[in-house]
Amino acid sequence: MPIPDVEILNKLGAIMHVALRIPEAEVIPDARIFDDLGAESIDILDIRFRIEEAFGFKIDEGEIMRSIDPDKGFEELKDQFTIGATAAFIRQKLDQLEQGHA
Amino acid sequence: MPERHPWLRHVVITGGTRGIGRSIALSVCSSGAHSVLLNYLQNDEAAQETKARCEELGAQCVLHRGNVGSPDEIDRLFDVATEQLGSIDLLVHCAALNSFKPITAIKPNQWDLTVNIAARAFLLCAQRCAPLMERGSIIAVSSLGARRVLENYGAMGPAKAALESIVQYLAVEMAPRGIRVNGITAGLVETESLSKFPAAEQMIEAAKHHTPAGRIGTPGDIARVVHFLAGPDAAWIVGQTLVADGGFSLR
């Protein structure tokens, strides 16, 4: 049974709350992880490890950013690195796992 | 065929595919290790390259990708060790992750990440490793930030201080079982992670100027100290953290 999208967002909310000490209510799909939620580069690693544990798959270095646009660099993608984009990445990984590709 | 040292047959290294860990891996393989299990956090390409080098040197090399800040991941690492190596002669803990910030700016999750990887992971690895050791050596790679205040080393300095203390406590409890636990306090070492320090170039130049030996360390400098500490010439060294810094800390 695939994990519903709302559950992905709820889990992401809990992860951001613990990692960044922000209220879960602020963790909305449009929230930019750096500028709106205040993450620093080491926090991205922390968040990545928490996502790996919560959802049961490994994430490569820079993989979430590449899922937004593989041809653009970090600076160009910083504003597009949102909760929604991260949730979409998790959805994609879970679907691949379900199909046995991940 | 390299000379085989019985104290280096089966080796586990956390943070073992880049920088100091990589150099230690290649050093033990050059000395005839049968098998090395190298844990790493990320960068599969670097891991595969190190694995290939270890295999060229005649050792079996097993890679384990995982964050040793997580106790579950440490369990998985030592499940692999049990399965693939059977026994362990040497464990070296190199894994570290720094946030490169002053201590007054460190956030709780950043503290946890740094301390868990640098210090707690060493404790948990040693606990899991000991039952797989008949005799052997456990070595922690520390840094001068454990004893001196370094700029932007806010979480890592205290984490390394905890690491050096854990070395002493483990050494006392493990020595009766024939396991020697020691550490190395490394001065500035030329690795990829050095470039992540703010104003890295100025820092390196200042360190060279300040170091009586006139240069900063190389990963090989530290690997040679590991080799010494793991071997029979260091049999009477227990629970010590040796400073290897070219004399930097003398002035």
CSV table of C-alpha atoms in Angstrom, one decimal:
chain,number,residue,atom,x,y,z
A,1,MET,CA,0.0,0.0,0.0
A,2,PRO,CA,1.7,3.2,-1.1
A,3,ILE,CA,2.3,5.9,1.5
A,4,PRO,CA,-0.2,8.8,0.9
A,5,ASP,CA,1.2,12.2,-0.1
A,6,VAL,CA,-0.3,13.7,3.1
A,7,GLU,CA,1.7,11.3,5.2
A,8,ILE,CA,4.9,12.3,3.4
A,9,LEU,CA,4.2,15.9,4.2
A,10,ASN,CA,3.3,15.1,7.8
A,11,LYS,CA,6.6,13.2,8.3
A,12,LEU,CA,8.5,16.0,6.6
A,13,GLY,CA,6.9,18.5,9.0
A,14,ALA,CA,8.0,16.4,12.0
A,15,ILE,CA,11.5,16.1,10.6
A,16,MET,CA,11.9,19.9,10.0
A,17,HIS,CA,10.4,20.6,13.4
A,18,VAL,CA,13.0,18.4,15.1
A,19,ALA,CA,16.0,19.4,12.9
A,20,LEU,CA,15.3,23.1,12.6
A,21,ARG,CA,13.2,23.8,15.7
A,22,ILE,CA,10.4,25.4,13.8
A,23,PRO,CA,6.7,24.9,14.2
A,24,GLU,CA,5.3,22.2,12.0
A,25,ALA,CA,2.7,24.7,10.8
A,26,GLU,CA,5.4,26.6,9.0
A,27,VAL,CA,6.4,23.5,7.0
A,28,ILE,CA,4.1,24.1,4.0
A,29,PRO,CA,4.8,23.0,0.4
A,30,ASP,CA,5.9,26.4,-0.8
A,31,ALA,CA,8.3,26.9,2.1
A,32,ARG,CA,11.9,27.4,0.9
A,33,ILE,CA,14.2,25.2,3.0
A,34,PHE,CA,17.1,27.7,3.1
A,35,ASP,CA,15.4,31.1,3.1
A,36,ASP,CA,12.1,30.5,4.7
A,37,LEU,CA,13.0,27.7,7.2
A,38,GLY,CA,16.5,28.9,7.9
A,39,ALA,CA,18.4,25.7,7.1
A,40,GLU,CA,22.2,25.9,6.8
A,41,SER,CA,24.3,23.5,4.7
A,42,ILE,CA,25.0,21.1,7.6
A,43,ASP,CA,21.3,21.0,8.3
A,44,ILE,CA,20.7,19.6,4.9
A,45,LEU,CA,22.8,16.6,5.7
A,46,ASP,CA,20.9,16.2,9.0
A,47,ILE,CA,17.6,16.4,7.2
A,48,ARG,CA,18.8,14.0,4.6
A,49,PHE,CA,19.7,11.4,7.2
A,50,ARG,CA,16.4,11.9,9.0
A,51,ILE,CA,14.5,11.4,5.7
A,52,GLU,CA,16.6,8.2,5.0
A,53,GLU,CA,15.6,6.8,8.4
A,54,ALA,CA,12.0,7.8,8.2
A,55,PHE,CA,11.4,6.5,4.7
A,56,GLY,CA,13.9,3.6,4.5
A,57,PHE,CA,16.0,4.5,1.5
A,58,LYS,CA,19.4,6.1,0.8
A,59,ILE,CA,19.8,9.5,-0.8
A,60,ASP,CA,23.0,10.4,-2.8
A,61,GLU,CA,24.9,13.6,-2.2
A,62,GLY,CA,23.0,16.3,-4.1
A,63,GLU,CA,20.3,13.9,-5.3
A,64,ILE,CA,17.3,16.0,-4.0
A,65,MET,CA,18.6,19.1,-5.8
A,66,ARG,CA,19.2,17.1,-9.0
A,67,SER,CA,15.6,15.8,-8.9
A,68,ILE,CA,14.5,19.4,-9.3
A,69,ASP,CA,16.7,20.1,-12.3
A,70,PRO,CA,19.7,17.9,-13.2
A,71,ASP,CA,21.2,20.6,-15.3
A,72,LYS,CA,21.3,23.4,-12.8
A,73,GLY,CA,23.7,24.1,-10.0
A,74,PHE,CA,23.1,24.7,-6.3
A,75,GLU,CA,22.8,28.5,-6.4
A,76,GLU,CA,20.3,28.4,-9.2
A,77,LEU,CA,18.1,25.8,-7.5
A,78,LYS,CA,18.3,27.2,-3.9
A,79,ASP,CA,14.9,29.0,-4.2
A,80,GLN,CA,13.2,26.0,-5.8
A,81,PHE,CA,14.4,23.7,-3.0
A,82,THR,CA,11.1,23.7,-1.1
A,83,ILE,CA,9.2,21.3,1.1
A,84,GLY,CA,7.0,20.6,-1.9
A,85,ALA,CA,10.0,19.7,-4.1
A,86,THR,CA,11.4,17.5,-1.3
A,87,ALA,CA,8.0,15.7,-0.9
A,88,ALA,CA,7.9,15.1,-4.7
A,89,PHE,CA,11.4,13.6,-4.5
A,90,ILE,CA,10.4,11.3,-1.7
A,91,ARG,CA,7.2,10.3,-3.6
A,92,GLN,CA,9.4,9.5,-6.7
A,93,LYS,CA,11.9,7.4,-4.6
A,94,LEU,CA,9.1,5.5,-2.9
A,95,ASP,CA,7.4,4.8,-6.2
A,96,GLN,CA,10.7,3.5,-7.6
A,97,LEU,CA,11.2,1.3,-4.5
A,98,GLU,CA,7.7,0.0,-5.0
A,99,GLN,CA,8.5,-0.9,-8.6
A,100,GLY,CA,11.9,-2.4,-7.5
A,101,HIS,CA,14.1,0.2,-9.2
A,102,ALA,CA,15.6,2.1,-6.3
B,1,MET,CA,53.4,-10.0,-1.7
B,2,PRO,CA,53.6,-7.5,1.1
B,3,GLU,CA,54.7,-8.7,4.6
B,4,ARG,CA,51.6,-9.8,6.5
B,5,HIS,CA,51.3,-8.4,10.0
B,6,PRO,CA,49.0,-10.5,12.2
B,7,TRP,CA,47.7,-7.4,14.0
B,8,LEU,CA,46.4,-6.0,10.7
B,9,ARG,CA,44.6,-9.0,9.2
B,10,HIS,CA,41.1,-7.7,9.5
B,11,VAL,CA,40.5,-4.0,9.7
B,12,VAL,CA,37.5,-1.7,10.1
B,13,ILE,CA,37.8,2.0,9.4
B,14,THR,CA,34.9,4.5,9.8
B,15,GLY,CA,35.3,7.4,7.4
B,16,GLY,CA,37.6,5.1,5.5
B,17,THR,CA,37.4,6.1,1.9
B,18,ARG,CA,38.6,9.7,1.9
B,19,GLY,CA,41.4,11.8,3.5
B,20,ILE,CA,43.0,10.3,6.6
B,21,GLY,CA,40.8,7.2,6.6
B,22,ARG,CA,41.7,6.4,3.0
B,23,SER,CA,45.4,6.8,3.7
B,24,ILE,CA,45.1,4.4,6.7
B,25,ALA,CA,43.2,1.9,4.5
B,26,LEU,CA,45.9,2.0,1.9
B,27,SER,CA,48.6,1.7,4.5
B,28,VAL,CA,47.1,-1.4,6.2
B,29,CYS,CA,46.5,-3.0,2.7
B,30,SER,CA,50.2,-2.2,1.8
B,31,SER,CA,51.1,-4.0,5.0
B,32,GLY,CA,49.3,-7.1,4.0
B,33,ALA,CA,45.8,-6.8,5.5
B,34,HIS,CA,43.6,-9.6,4.4
B,35,SER,CA,40.4,-7.6,4.5
B,36,VAL,CA,39.3,-4.1,5.2
B,37,LEU,CA,35.7,-2.9,5.8
B,38,LEU,CA,35.5,0.8,5.0
B,39,ASN,CA,32.5,2.8,6.2
B,40,TYR,CA,31.7,6.1,4.4
B,41,LEU,CA,29.0,8.7,4.6
B,42,GLN,CA,28.6,9.7,0.9
B,43,ASN,CA,30.5,10.0,-2.3
B,44,ASP,CA,30.3,6.5,-3.9
B,45,GLU,CA,32.8,7.4,-6.5
B,46,ALA,CA,35.6,8.1,-4.0
B,47,ALA,CA,34.6,4.9,-2.2
B,48,GLN,CA,34.9,2.8,-5.3
B,49,GLU,CA,38.2,4.3,-6.1
B,50,THR,CA,39.6,3.5,-2.7
B,51,LYS,CA,38.2,0.0,-2.9
B,52,ALA,CA,39.9,-0.5,-6.2
B,53,ARG,CA,43.2,0.7,-4.7
B,54,CYS,CA,42.9,-1.6,-1.7
B,55,GLU,CA,42.2,-4.5,-4.0
B,56,GLU,CA,45.2,-3.7,-6.2
B,57,LEU,CA,47.2,-4.0,-3.0
B,58,GLY,CA,45.9,-7.5,-2.5
B,59,ALA,CA,43.2,-7.0,0.2
B,60,GLN,CA,39.6,-7.8,0.1
B,61,CYS,CA,37.7,-4.6,0.5
B,62,VAL,CA,34.1,-4.3,1.6
B,63,LEU,CA,32.3,-0.9,1.5
B,64,HIS,CA,29.6,0.2,3.9
B,65,ARG,CA,27.8,3.4,3.2
B,66,GLY,CA,26.0,4.8,6.3
B,67,ASN,CA,25.9,7.5,8.9
B,68,VAL,CA,27.7,6.2,12.0
B,69,GLY,CA,25.9,8.9,13.9
B,70,SER,CA,23.0,6.5,13.9
B,71,PRO,CA,23.2,3.5,16.3
B,72,ASP,CA,21.2,1.4,13.8
B,73,GLU,CA,23.8,2.1,11.1
B,74,ILE,CA,26.6,1.0,13.5
B,75,ASP,CA,24.7,-2.2,14.1
B,76,ARG,CA,24.5,-2.7,10.3
B,77,LEU,CA,28.2,-2.0,9.9
B,78,PHE,CA,29.2,-4.6,12.5
B,79,ASP,CA,26.7,-7.1,11.1
B,80,VAL,CA,28.6,-6.8,7.9
B,81,ALA,CA,31.9,-7.1,9.8
B,82,THR,CA,30.7,-10.3,11.4
B,83,GLU,CA,29.6,-11.7,8.1
B,84,GLN,CA,32.4,-10.7,5.9
B,85,LEU,CA,35.5,-10.4,8.2
B,86,GLY,CA,34.6,-12.8,11.0
B,87,SER,CA,37.1,-11.3,13.4
B,88,ILE,CA,38.7,-7.8,13.7
B,89,ASP,CA,42.3,-6.9,14.6
B,90,LEU,CA,42.1,-3.2,14.2
B,91,LEU,CA,39.3,-0.6,14.4
B,92,VAL,CA,40.1,3.0,13.4
B,93,HIS,CA,37.5,5.7,13.9
B,94,CYS,CA,38.0,8.6,11.5
B,95,ALA,CA,34.5,9.6,10.7
B,96,ALA,CA,33.7,13.2,11.4
B,97,LEU,CA,31.4,15.9,10.3
B,98,ASN,CA,31.9,19.5,11.2
B,99,SER,CA,29.6,22.5,11.0
B,100,PHE,CA,32.5,25.0,10.8
B,101,LYS,CA,30.9,27.5,13.1
B,102,PRO,CA,31.7,29.3,16.4
B,103,ILE,CA,30.3,27.5,19.4
B,104,THR,CA,27.9,30.3,20.3
B,105,ALA,CA,26.2,29.8,16.9
B,106,ILE,CA,25.8,26.0,17.1
B,107,LYS,CA,22.2,24.8,16.9
B,108,PRO,CA,21.1,21.6,18.8
B,109,ASN,CA,20.7,19.4,15.7
B,110,GLN,CA,24.2,20.5,14.5
B,111,TRP,CA,25.7,19.7,17.9
B,112,ASP,CA,24.0,16.3,17.9
B,113,LEU,CA,25.2,15.5,14.4
B,114,THR,CA,28.8,16.4,15.1
B,115,VAL,CA,29.1,14.9,18.5
B,116,ASN,CA,27.3,11.7,17.6
B,117,ILE,CA,29.5,11.0,14.6
B,118,ALA,CA,32.8,12.1,16.2
B,119,ALA,CA,32.3,10.7,19.8
B,120,ARG,CA,29.3,8.5,20.4
B,121,ALA,CA,30.0,6.5,17.2
B,122,PHE,CA,33.4,5.7,18.5
B,123,LEU,CA,32.0,4.3,21.8
B,124,LEU,CA,29.3,2.3,20.0
B,125,CYS,CA,31.7,1.0,17.4
B,126,ALA,CA,34.1,-0.1,20.1
B,127,GLN,CA,31.3,-1.8,22.0
B,128,ARG,CA,30.3,-3.8,18.9
B,129,CYS,CA,33.9,-4.4,17.9
B,130,ALA,CA,35.2,-5.9,21.1
B,131,PRO,CA,33.4,-9.2,20.9
B,132,LEU,CA,34.9,-9.7,17.5
B,133,MET,CA,38.4,-9.1,18.7
B,134,GLU,CA,40.5,-11.8,20.3
B,135,ARG,CA,43.3,-9.3,20.9
B,136,GLY,CA,43.7,-6.1,18.9
B,137,SER,CA,43.8,-2.4,18.8
B,138,ILE,CA,41.2,0.4,18.7
B,139,ILE,CA,42.3,3.8,17.6
B,140,ALA,CA,40.5,7.1,17.5
B,141,VAL,CA,41.6,10.0,15.2
B,142,SER,CA,41.2,13.2,17.2
B,143,SER,CA,42.4,16.7,16.5
B,144,LEU,CA,44.1,19.6,18.2
B,145,GLY,CA,40.7,21.3,18.6
B,146,ALA,CA,40.1,18.9,21.6
B,147,ARG,CA,42.8,20.7,23.6
B,148,ARG,CA,43.0,24.2,22.0
B,149,VAL,CA,40.4,26.6,20.8
B,150,LEU,CA,40.3,26.6,17.0
B,151,GLU,CA,38.3,29.1,15.1
B,152,ASN,CA,35.0,27.8,13.7
B,153,TYR,CA,35.5,24.5,15.5
B,154,GLY,CA,32.6,25.1,17.9
B,155,ALA,CA,31.0,21.6,18.0
B,156,MET,CA,33.9,19.6,16.8
B,157,GLY,CA,36.4,20.7,19.4
B,158,PRO,CA,34.2,19.5,22.4
B,159,ALA,CA,33.3,16.4,20.4
B,160,LYS,CA,37.0,15.5,20.0
B,161,ALA,CA,37.6,16.2,23.7
B,162,ALA,CA,34.8,13.7,24.5
B,163,LEU,CA,36.4,11.3,22.0
B,164,GLU,CA,39.8,11.5,23.8
B,165,SER,CA,38.1,10.9,27.1
B,166,ILE,CA,36.3,7.9,25.8
B,167,VAL,CA,39.7,6.5,24.7
B,168,GLN,CA,40.8,6.5,28.3
B,169,TYR,CA,37.7,4.9,29.7
B,170,LEU,CA,37.6,2.2,27.0
B,171,ALA,CA,41.3,1.5,27.4
B,172,VAL,CA,41.0,0.8,31.1
B,173,GLU,CA,38.0,-1.6,30.6
B,174,MET,CA,39.4,-3.3,27.5
B,175,ALA,CA,43.1,-3.7,28.3
B,176,PRO,CA,42.5,-6.8,30.5
B,177,ARG,CA,41.0,-8.4,27.4
B,178,GLY,CA,44.1,-7.8,25.3
B,179,ILE,CA,42.5,-4.8,23.4
B,180,ARG,CA,44.6,-1.6,23.5
B,181,VAL,CA,42.6,1.6,22.9
B,182,ASN,CA,44.6,4.7,21.9
B,183,GLY,CA,44.1,7.9,20.0
B,184,ILE,CA,45.9,10.4,17.8
B,185,THR,CA,45.6,14.1,18.1
B,186,ALA,CA,46.3,15.3,14.6
B,187,GLY,CA,47.3,18.8,13.8
B,188,LEU,CA,46.2,20.4,10.6
B,189,VAL,CA,46.1,17.8,7.9
B,190,GLU,CA,45.9,18.4,4.1
B,191,THR,CA,42.5,16.9,3.2
B,192,GLU,CA,39.5,17.8,1.2
B,193,SER,CA,37.6,18.8,4.3
B,194,LEU,CA,40.2,21.4,5.2
B,195,SER,CA,39.0,23.5,2.2
B,196,LYS,CA,35.6,23.8,3.9
B,197,PHE,CA,37.0,26.0,6.7
B,198,PRO,CA,36.2,29.6,6.2
B,199,ALA,CA,39.5,31.3,5.0
B,200,ALA,CA,41.1,28.0,4.6
B,201,GLU,CA,44.1,29.3,2.6
B,202,GLN,CA,45.1,31.9,5.2
B,203,MET,CA,44.7,29.3,7.9
B,204,ILE,CA,47.0,26.8,6.2
B,205,GLU,CA,49.7,29.5,5.6
B,206,ALA,CA,49.4,30.6,9.3
B,207,ALA,CA,49.7,26.9,10.4
B,208,LYS,CA,52.8,26.3,8.2
B,209,HIS,CA,54.4,29.4,9.7
B,210,HIS,CA,53.6,28.4,13.2
B,211,THR,CA,54.6,24.7,12.9
B,212,PRO,CA,58.3,24.0,13.7
B,213,ALA,CA,58.3,21.3,11.0
B,214,GLY,CA,57.5,24.1,8.5
B,215,ARG,CA,54.5,22.4,6.8
B,216,ILE,CA,51.1,21.0,7.6
B,217,GLY,CA,50.5,17.2,8.0
B,218,THR,CA,49.6,14.8,5.3
B,219,PRO,CA,47.1,11.9,5.7
B,220,GLY,CA,50.2,9.6,5.4
B,221,ASP,CA,51.7,11.2,8.5
B,222,ILE,CA,48.7,10.1,10.5
B,223,ALA,CA,48.5,6.6,8.8
B,224,ARG,CA,52.0,5.9,9.9
B,225,VAL,CA,51.2,6.7,13.6
B,226,VAL,CA,48.1,4.4,13.3
B,227,HIS,CA,50.4,1.7,12.0
B,228,PHE,CA,52.8,2.2,15.0
B,229,LEU,CA,50.0,2.3,17.6
B,230,ALA,CA,48.4,-0.9,16.2
B,231,GLY,CA,51.6,-2.9,16.2
B,232,PRO,CA,53.7,-4.7,18.8
B,233,ASP,CA,56.1,-1.8,19.3
B,234,ALA,CA,53.3,0.1,20.9
B,235,ALA,CA,52.3,-2.8,23.2
B,236,TRP,CA,52.9,-0.8,26.4
B,237,ILE,CA,50.9,2.2,25.2
B,238,VAL,CA,47.4,2.0,26.6
B,239,GLY,CA,44.8,4.8,26.7
B,240,GLN,CA,47.0,7.5,25.3
B,241,THR,CA,46.3,10.1,22.7
B,242,LEU,CA,49.5,10.9,20.9
B,243,VAL,CA,49.9,14.3,19.4
B,244,ALA,CA,51.1,14.2,15.8
B,245,ASP,CA,51.3,17.8,14.7
B,246,GLY,CA,54.8,18.6,13.5
B,247,GLY,CA,55.3,20.5,16.8
B,248,PHE,CA,52.5,23.0,16.2
B,249,SER,CA,51.1,22.7,19.8
B,250,LEU,CA,54.5,23.4,21.4
B,251,ARG,CA,54.3,27.1,20.8
